[in-house]
Short mmCIF file of C-alpha atoms in Angstrom, two decimals:
data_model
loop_
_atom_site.label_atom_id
_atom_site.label_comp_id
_atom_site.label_asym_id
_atom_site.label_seq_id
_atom_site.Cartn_x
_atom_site.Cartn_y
_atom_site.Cartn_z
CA UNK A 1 -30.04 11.53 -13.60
CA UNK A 2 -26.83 13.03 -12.93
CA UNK A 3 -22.98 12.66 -13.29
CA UNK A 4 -20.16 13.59 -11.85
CA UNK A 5 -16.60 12.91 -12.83
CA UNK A 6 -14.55 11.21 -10.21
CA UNK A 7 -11.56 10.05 -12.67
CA UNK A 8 -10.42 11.41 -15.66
CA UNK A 9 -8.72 9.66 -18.09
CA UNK A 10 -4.87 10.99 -16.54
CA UNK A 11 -5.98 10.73 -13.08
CA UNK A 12 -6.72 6.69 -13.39
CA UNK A 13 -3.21 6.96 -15.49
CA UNK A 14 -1.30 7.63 -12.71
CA UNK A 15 -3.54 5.82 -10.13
CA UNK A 16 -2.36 2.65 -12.47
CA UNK A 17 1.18 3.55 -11.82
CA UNK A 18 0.58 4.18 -8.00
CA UNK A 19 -1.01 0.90 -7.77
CA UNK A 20 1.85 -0.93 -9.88
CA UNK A 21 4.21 0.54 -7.42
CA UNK A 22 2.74 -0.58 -4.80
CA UNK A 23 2.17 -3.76 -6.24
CA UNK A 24 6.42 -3.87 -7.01
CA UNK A 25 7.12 -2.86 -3.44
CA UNK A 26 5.17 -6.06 -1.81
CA UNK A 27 6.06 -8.22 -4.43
CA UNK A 28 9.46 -7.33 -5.87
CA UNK A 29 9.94 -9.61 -9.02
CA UNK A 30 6.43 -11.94 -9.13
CA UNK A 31 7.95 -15.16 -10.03
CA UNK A 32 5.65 -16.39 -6.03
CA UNK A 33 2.84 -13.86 -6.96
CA UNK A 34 -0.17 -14.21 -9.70
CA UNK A 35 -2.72 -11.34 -10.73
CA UNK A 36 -6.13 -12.53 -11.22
CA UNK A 37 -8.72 -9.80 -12.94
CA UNK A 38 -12.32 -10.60 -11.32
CA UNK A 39 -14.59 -11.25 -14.34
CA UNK A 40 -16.12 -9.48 -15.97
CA UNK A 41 -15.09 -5.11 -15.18
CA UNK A 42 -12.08 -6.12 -13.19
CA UNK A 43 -10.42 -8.11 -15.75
CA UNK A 44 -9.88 -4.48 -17.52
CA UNK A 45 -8.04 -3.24 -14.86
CA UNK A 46 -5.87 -6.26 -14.28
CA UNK A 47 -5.02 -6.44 -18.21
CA UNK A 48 -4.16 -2.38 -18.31
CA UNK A 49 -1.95 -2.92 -14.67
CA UNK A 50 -0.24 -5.71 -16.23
CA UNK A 51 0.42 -3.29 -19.30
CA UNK A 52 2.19 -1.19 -17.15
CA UNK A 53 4.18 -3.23 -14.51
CA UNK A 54 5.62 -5.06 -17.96
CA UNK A 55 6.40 -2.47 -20.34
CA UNK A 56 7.01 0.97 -18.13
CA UNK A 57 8.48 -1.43 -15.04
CA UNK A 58 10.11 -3.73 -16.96
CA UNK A 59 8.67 -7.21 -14.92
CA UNK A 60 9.00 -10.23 -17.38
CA UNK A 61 7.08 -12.51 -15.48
CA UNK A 62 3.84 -11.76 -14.66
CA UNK A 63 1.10 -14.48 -14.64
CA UNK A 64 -2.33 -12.72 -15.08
CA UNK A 65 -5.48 -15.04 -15.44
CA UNK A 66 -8.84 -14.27 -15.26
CA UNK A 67 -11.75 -15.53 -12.47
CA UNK A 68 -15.18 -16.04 -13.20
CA UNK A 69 -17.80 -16.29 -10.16
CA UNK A 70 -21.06 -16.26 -11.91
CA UNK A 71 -21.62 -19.76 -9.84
CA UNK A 72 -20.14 -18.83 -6.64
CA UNK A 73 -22.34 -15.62 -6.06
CA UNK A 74 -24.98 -16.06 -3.46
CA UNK A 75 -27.72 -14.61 -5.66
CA UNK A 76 -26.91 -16.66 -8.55
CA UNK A 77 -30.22 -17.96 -7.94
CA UNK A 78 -32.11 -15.08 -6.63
CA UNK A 79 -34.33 -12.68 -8.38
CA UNK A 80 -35.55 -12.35 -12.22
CA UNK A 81 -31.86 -11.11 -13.56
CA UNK A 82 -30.17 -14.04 -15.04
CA UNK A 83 -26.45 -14.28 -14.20
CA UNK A 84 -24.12 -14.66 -18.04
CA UNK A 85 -21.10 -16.81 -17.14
CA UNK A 86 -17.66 -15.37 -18.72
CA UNK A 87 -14.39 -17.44 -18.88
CA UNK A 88 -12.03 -18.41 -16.31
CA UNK A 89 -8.32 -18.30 -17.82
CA UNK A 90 -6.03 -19.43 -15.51
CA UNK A 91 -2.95 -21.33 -16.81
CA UNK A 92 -0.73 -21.34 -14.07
CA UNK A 93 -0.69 -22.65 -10.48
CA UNK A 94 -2.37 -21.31 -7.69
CA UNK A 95 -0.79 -23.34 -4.63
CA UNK A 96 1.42 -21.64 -2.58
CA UNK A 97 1.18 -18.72 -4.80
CA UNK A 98 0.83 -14.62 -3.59
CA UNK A 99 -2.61 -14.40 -5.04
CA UNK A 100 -3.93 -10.59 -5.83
CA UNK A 101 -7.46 -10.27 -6.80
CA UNK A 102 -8.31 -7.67 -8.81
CA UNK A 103 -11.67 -5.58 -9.55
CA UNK A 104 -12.78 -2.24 -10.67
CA UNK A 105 -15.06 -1.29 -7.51
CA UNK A 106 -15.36 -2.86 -4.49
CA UNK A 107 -18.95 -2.09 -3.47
CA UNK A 108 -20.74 -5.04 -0.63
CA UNK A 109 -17.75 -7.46 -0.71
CA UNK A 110 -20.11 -10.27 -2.03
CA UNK A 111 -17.93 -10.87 -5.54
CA UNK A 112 -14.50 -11.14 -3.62
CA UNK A 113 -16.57 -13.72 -0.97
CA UNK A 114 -17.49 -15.76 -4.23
CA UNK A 115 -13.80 -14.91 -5.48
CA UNK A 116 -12.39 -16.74 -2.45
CA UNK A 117 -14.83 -19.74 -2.95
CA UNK A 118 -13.82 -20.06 -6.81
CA UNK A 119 -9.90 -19.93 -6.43
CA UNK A 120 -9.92 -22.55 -4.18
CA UNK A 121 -10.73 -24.97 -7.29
CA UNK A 122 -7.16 -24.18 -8.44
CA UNK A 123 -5.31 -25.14 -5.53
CA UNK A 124 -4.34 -23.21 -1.27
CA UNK A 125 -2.66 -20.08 -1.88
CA UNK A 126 -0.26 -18.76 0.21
CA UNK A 127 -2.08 -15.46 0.82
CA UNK A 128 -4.39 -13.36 -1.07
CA UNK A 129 -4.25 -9.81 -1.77
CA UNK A 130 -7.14 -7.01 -2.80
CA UNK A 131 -6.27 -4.71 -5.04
CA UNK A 132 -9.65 -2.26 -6.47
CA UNK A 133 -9.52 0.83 -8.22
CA UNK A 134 -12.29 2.22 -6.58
CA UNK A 135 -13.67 1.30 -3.01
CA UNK A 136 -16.94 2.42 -2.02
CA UNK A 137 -16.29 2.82 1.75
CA UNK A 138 -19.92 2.67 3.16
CA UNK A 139 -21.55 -0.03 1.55
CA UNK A 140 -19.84 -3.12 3.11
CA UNK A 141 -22.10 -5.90 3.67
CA UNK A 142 -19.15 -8.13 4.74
CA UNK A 143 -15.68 -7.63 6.15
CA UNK A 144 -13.64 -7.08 3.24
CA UNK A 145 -11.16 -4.56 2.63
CA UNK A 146 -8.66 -3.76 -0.07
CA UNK A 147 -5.00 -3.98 0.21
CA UNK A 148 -4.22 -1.40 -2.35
CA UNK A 149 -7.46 0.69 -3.58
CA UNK A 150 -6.67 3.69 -6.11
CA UNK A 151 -9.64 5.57 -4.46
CA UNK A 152 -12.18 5.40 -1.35
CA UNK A 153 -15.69 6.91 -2.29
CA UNK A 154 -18.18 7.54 -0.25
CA UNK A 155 -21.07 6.74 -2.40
CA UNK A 156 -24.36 6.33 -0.67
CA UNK A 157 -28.36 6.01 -1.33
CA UNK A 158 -28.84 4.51 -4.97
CA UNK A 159 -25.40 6.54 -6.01
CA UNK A 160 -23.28 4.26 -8.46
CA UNK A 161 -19.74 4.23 -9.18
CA UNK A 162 -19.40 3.69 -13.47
CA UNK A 163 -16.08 2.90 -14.50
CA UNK A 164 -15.33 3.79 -18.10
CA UNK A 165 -12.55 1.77 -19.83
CA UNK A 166 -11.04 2.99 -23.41
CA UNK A 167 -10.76 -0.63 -24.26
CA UNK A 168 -14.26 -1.16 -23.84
CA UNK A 169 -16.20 2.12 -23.87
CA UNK A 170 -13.98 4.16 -26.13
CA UNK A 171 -12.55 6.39 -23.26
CA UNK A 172 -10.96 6.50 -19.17
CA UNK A 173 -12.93 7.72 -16.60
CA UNK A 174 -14.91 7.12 -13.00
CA UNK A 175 -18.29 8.48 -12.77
CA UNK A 176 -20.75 8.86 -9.66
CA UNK A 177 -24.22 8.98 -11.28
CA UNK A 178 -27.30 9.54 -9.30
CA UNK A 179 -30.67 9.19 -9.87
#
């Protein structure tokens, strides 16, 4: 097995800060727009984005909650692997709300499908946005894109994308590991 280092630890730093950007441009002040980390690896990302757009953009109000869609996947019931449910936290409403999903890598498109299904339990949003730190171009299995991705990969065969949080795994970083 191999690795190779697509992200170091100051490359996803300013990625974060691109991505908050882009998110400030779009959405200006966030009192119509909610950030909602896809559980469980995209939650990481939507906590450390929040980080940033609060304390190094100075936003006060940002409402970030957290979506599971252990339920709502179409192979909840599928195969030996048994599917772990993780919390949904999310205090605030939904309707008519600027929606951004949020997720570490957006590989087939089949959690954002379930992500669509599950938000609807909290109420119509206005719109809903994409944002993913890493999009793996040519493995779509539906049409789903991102609105803001940090980086496209072209990951193919059995490749997979690893994404390394210091929160949880002690340091940053993107890997491409191959069998």
């Amino acid at each position: 097995m191999s690795q190779k280092v697509l992200l170091s630890a100051k490359e996803i730093h300013i990625i974060l800060h691109r991505l908050a950007c882009q998110l400030l441009e779009n959405h200006l002040d966030f009192s119509n727009t909610v950030l909602v980390g896809i559980q469980p690896r995209g939650v990481f990302l939507a906590n450390r984005l929040t980080q940033v757009l609060k304390e190094d953009y100075k936003v006060k109000n940002v409402n970030l909650g957290s979506l599971d869609i252990t339920f709502y996947r179409d192979d909840f019931r599928r195969g030996d692997k048994i599917h772990e449910a993780n919390k949904t936290k999310i205090d605030f409403l939904v309707e008519n709300k600027k929606v951004v999903f949020i997720d570490d890598v957006l590989y087939t498109g089949r959690s954002i499908r379930a992500a669509l299904t599950a938000i609807q339990s909290f109420g119509r949003p206005e719109e809903i946005e994409l944002l993913t730190l890493i999009d793996r171009r040519f493995s779509r299995h539906l049409p789903i894109q991102p609105n803001y991705r940090g980086r496209q990969v072209d990951a193919i065969n059995d490749e997979k994308v690893k994404v390394m949080w210091k929160e949880n795994d002690g340091k940053d970083a993107v890997y491409l590991i191959s069998d």
